[in-house]
Amino acid sequence: MTKKIIIAIDGPAASGKSTTAKKIAEALGYTYIDTGAMYRAITLKLLLQDAYEKAVHNETYLRDFLNNTEVLLDRGKTFLDGNDVSSEIRENAVSTHVSKVSSLKPVRDKMSTYQRKMGEKRGVVMDGRDIGTVIFPDAELKIYMIASPHERAKRRFEELKLKSKTGFISLSLEELEKEIRERDFEDMNREISPLQKPHDAIELDTSFLSIDEQVSTILALANRVLSSSH
């Protein structure tokens, strides 16, 4: 039987993790797990129910809320309580609030348990903020993707423009860059599972790499690990 590994891809917002991880999973025939989508789904529900402030300040309420919330990842789509919310979770309101929601211990505990369960049989590509440090510290290949805040803001700007029906977005490139810098600060300084480079991760600066170049670089590393483990 061919050995399967866990590929953990961590890094800040808009560094190219999700698109690259998805393509790597496809190339290897692995399962892709977008952990960020899970935190975004929780955030979306809190915002839709106008429960964000209450959840942030009331742990008992938040635990009850989580017990009555189901998040499912299936074939590249994100389902929240049975509804496909794959596009809604990418809205900017969710991006603005997800860092705080994902720092809350009850949310982290529930999602972490779920993520470990999904990856326990190996053969997964999982991306997020704490995959190589907390979720799977024993992952056979750890990648830490970075890119300059300006490049990441440009990517997010183009992404939002593509998703807009009119091609117009209300945020400027400068505002997006400011949001990204603030998100980085929050992610790196939160108490629980902060964003940090795993000590044994390979750093990949994607500022001037195309998606295909990112994918081929990581696939070459994965194949090296797989061939050495036979």
XYZ file of C-alpha atoms in Angstrom:
230
model
C 0.000 0.000 0.000
C 1.307 3.451 -0.929
C 2.194 5.499 2.102
C 0.150 8.661 2.587
C 1.255 11.752 4.432
C -0.168 14.906 5.958
C 0.819 18.147 4.264
C 0.311 21.103 6.613
C 0.267 24.535 5.005
C 0.244 27.514 7.346
C 0.571 31.211 6.771
C -1.129 34.596 7.027
C -4.316 35.679 5.246
C -4.240 35.853 1.422
C -0.799 34.231 1.115
C -2.226 31.777 -1.437
C -2.704 28.802 0.880
C -6.195 27.646 -0.096
C -5.858 27.735 -3.888
C -2.455 26.058 -3.770
C -3.478 23.435 -1.191
C -6.540 22.493 -3.251
C -4.449 21.932 -6.387
C -1.848 19.888 -4.481
C -4.588 17.660 -3.055
C -6.003 17.134 -6.548
C -2.577 16.239 -7.958
C -1.887 13.691 -5.202
C -5.446 12.321 -4.955
C -5.576 13.550 -1.351
C -8.402 15.172 0.619
C -8.215 18.949 0.876
C -9.298 20.467 4.196
C -9.759 24.233 4.328
C -9.772 24.899 8.073
C -10.265 28.626 7.514
C -13.614 27.881 5.868
C -14.767 26.197 9.085
C -14.008 29.294 11.197
C -15.591 31.485 8.537
C -18.787 29.438 8.641
C -19.093 29.908 12.406
C -18.427 33.640 11.973
C -21.053 33.905 9.231
C -23.720 32.318 11.417
C -22.898 34.607 14.340
C -23.197 37.661 12.085
C -26.440 36.473 10.462
C -28.002 35.891 13.874
C -26.634 39.189 15.212
C -24.961 37.126 17.931
C -21.321 38.116 17.420
C -20.989 40.427 20.441
C -22.839 38.035 22.747
C -20.695 35.074 21.673
C -17.466 37.018 22.170
C -18.413 37.986 25.742
C -20.456 34.991 26.927
C -18.712 31.609 26.838
C -21.770 29.665 28.053
C -23.850 31.119 25.236
C -21.091 30.382 22.708
C -20.775 26.724 23.761
C -24.545 26.272 23.422
C -24.425 28.009 20.021
C -21.654 25.643 18.860
C -23.548 22.585 20.078
C -26.381 23.638 17.780
C -24.183 24.372 14.774
C -22.966 21.904 12.164
C -20.111 22.703 9.790
C -19.305 20.213 7.051
C -16.650 20.309 4.334
C -17.494 18.204 1.298
C -15.876 18.209 -2.156
C -14.586 21.727 -1.913
C -17.827 23.170 -0.573
C -18.641 24.432 2.928
C -21.987 23.567 4.455
C -23.434 25.341 7.485
C -26.396 23.560 9.100
C -27.008 21.790 5.779
C -26.778 24.904 3.572
C -24.001 25.580 1.069
C -22.345 28.821 2.226
C -19.165 28.525 0.143
C -19.500 32.005 -1.368
C -21.071 33.795 1.643
C -18.138 32.910 3.912
C -15.783 34.859 1.604
C -17.621 38.159 2.100
C -15.570 40.973 3.596
C -17.730 41.244 6.750
C -16.740 37.656 7.562
C -13.065 38.359 6.781
C -13.162 41.304 9.200
C -14.562 39.298 12.133
C -13.152 35.777 11.646
C -9.836 36.411 13.401
C -11.595 37.245 16.679
C -14.038 34.328 16.391
C -11.243 31.855 15.646
C -9.342 33.023 18.745
C -12.172 31.994 21.108
C -11.342 28.830 23.055
C -14.708 27.004 22.622
C -14.563 27.578 18.856
C -10.924 26.491 18.686
C -11.588 23.362 20.783
C -14.520 22.190 18.662
C -12.894 22.867 15.285
C -9.530 21.377 16.330
C -11.160 18.101 17.358
C -12.979 17.949 14.040
C -9.828 18.762 12.040
C -7.760 16.055 13.761
C -10.480 13.504 13.093
C -10.554 14.401 9.390
C -6.793 13.972 9.080
C -6.209 10.905 11.233
C -5.988 8.511 8.255
C -3.364 10.722 6.522
C -3.621 11.519 2.828
C -4.717 15.101 3.476
C -3.598 18.597 2.593
C -4.724 20.931 5.353
C -4.213 24.672 5.441
C -4.712 27.201 8.199
C -2.859 29.106 10.912
C -1.882 26.358 13.379
C -1.852 23.102 11.413
C 1.870 22.388 11.735
C 2.143 23.749 15.284
C -1.039 22.507 17.024
C -3.319 20.313 14.891
C -0.700 18.052 13.297
C 2.739 18.788 14.790
C 3.771 15.360 13.416
C 2.843 16.230 9.795
C 5.423 14.782 7.416
C 5.607 17.985 5.356
C 5.082 21.479 6.750
C 5.012 24.565 4.562
C 4.857 28.132 5.860
C 3.636 30.421 3.086
C 4.305 34.143 3.259
C 3.850 37.140 0.958
C 4.156 40.888 1.455
C 1.021 42.627 2.816
C 0.854 44.711 -0.369
C 0.865 41.651 -2.645
C -1.729 39.942 -0.471
C -3.954 43.038 -0.568
C -3.700 43.085 -4.386
C -4.800 39.419 -4.509
C -7.733 40.028 -2.171
C -8.722 43.121 -4.187
C -8.793 41.134 -7.452
C -10.666 38.287 -5.776
C -13.370 40.638 -4.465
C -13.619 42.371 -7.842
C -14.156 39.027 -9.579
C -16.892 38.072 -7.137
C -18.671 41.397 -7.446
C -21.513 41.328 -9.970
C -20.721 44.897 -11.040
C -16.929 44.675 -10.844
C -17.032 47.434 -8.220
C -15.939 47.036 -4.609
C -16.327 49.623 -1.874
C -12.909 49.005 -0.311
C -9.739 50.563 -1.681
C -6.475 48.640 -2.065
C -5.025 50.721 0.797
C -7.934 49.813 3.098
C -7.520 46.133 2.262
C -3.801 46.282 3.022
C -4.547 47.939 6.368
C -7.088 45.184 7.172
C -4.555 42.495 6.263
C -1.888 44.038 8.502
C -4.393 44.228 11.383
C -5.440 40.621 10.776
C -1.787 39.513 10.833
C -1.270 41.280 14.157
C -4.396 39.666 15.673
C -3.504 36.192 14.377
C 0.087 36.374 15.584
C -0.742 37.791 19.017
C -3.801 35.804 20.050
C -3.533 33.730 23.205
C -4.703 30.430 21.763
C -2.911 28.845 18.792
C -1.262 32.010 17.436
C -0.004 32.094 13.873
C 3.674 31.174 13.910
C 6.075 29.335 11.684
C 6.598 25.709 12.819
C 10.276 25.189 13.666
C 10.566 22.415 11.063
C 8.531 24.084 8.300
C 9.868 25.089 4.896
C 9.177 28.769 4.259
C 7.843 29.683 0.824
C 7.569 33.341 -0.185
C 4.775 33.511 -2.753
C 4.936 37.286 -3.381
C 6.120 36.817 -6.945
C 5.214 33.178 -7.598
C 2.299 32.096 -9.754
C -0.120 29.495 -8.379
C 1.403 26.889 -10.726
C 4.904 27.683 -9.430
C 3.709 27.357 -5.836
C 2.049 24.029 -6.601
C 5.047 22.550 -8.449
C 7.430 23.622 -5.664
C 5.354 21.961 -2.929
C 4.614 18.864 -5.029
C 8.357 18.363 -5.554
C 8.871 18.563 -1.772
C 5.979 16.148 -1.144
C 7.314 13.628 -3.660
C 10.724 13.837 -2.012
C 9.160 13.013 1.373
C 7.087 10.194 -0.109
C 10.038 8.607 -1.912
C 12.278 8.806 1.156
C 9.663 7.106 3.328
C 9.365 3.946 1.231
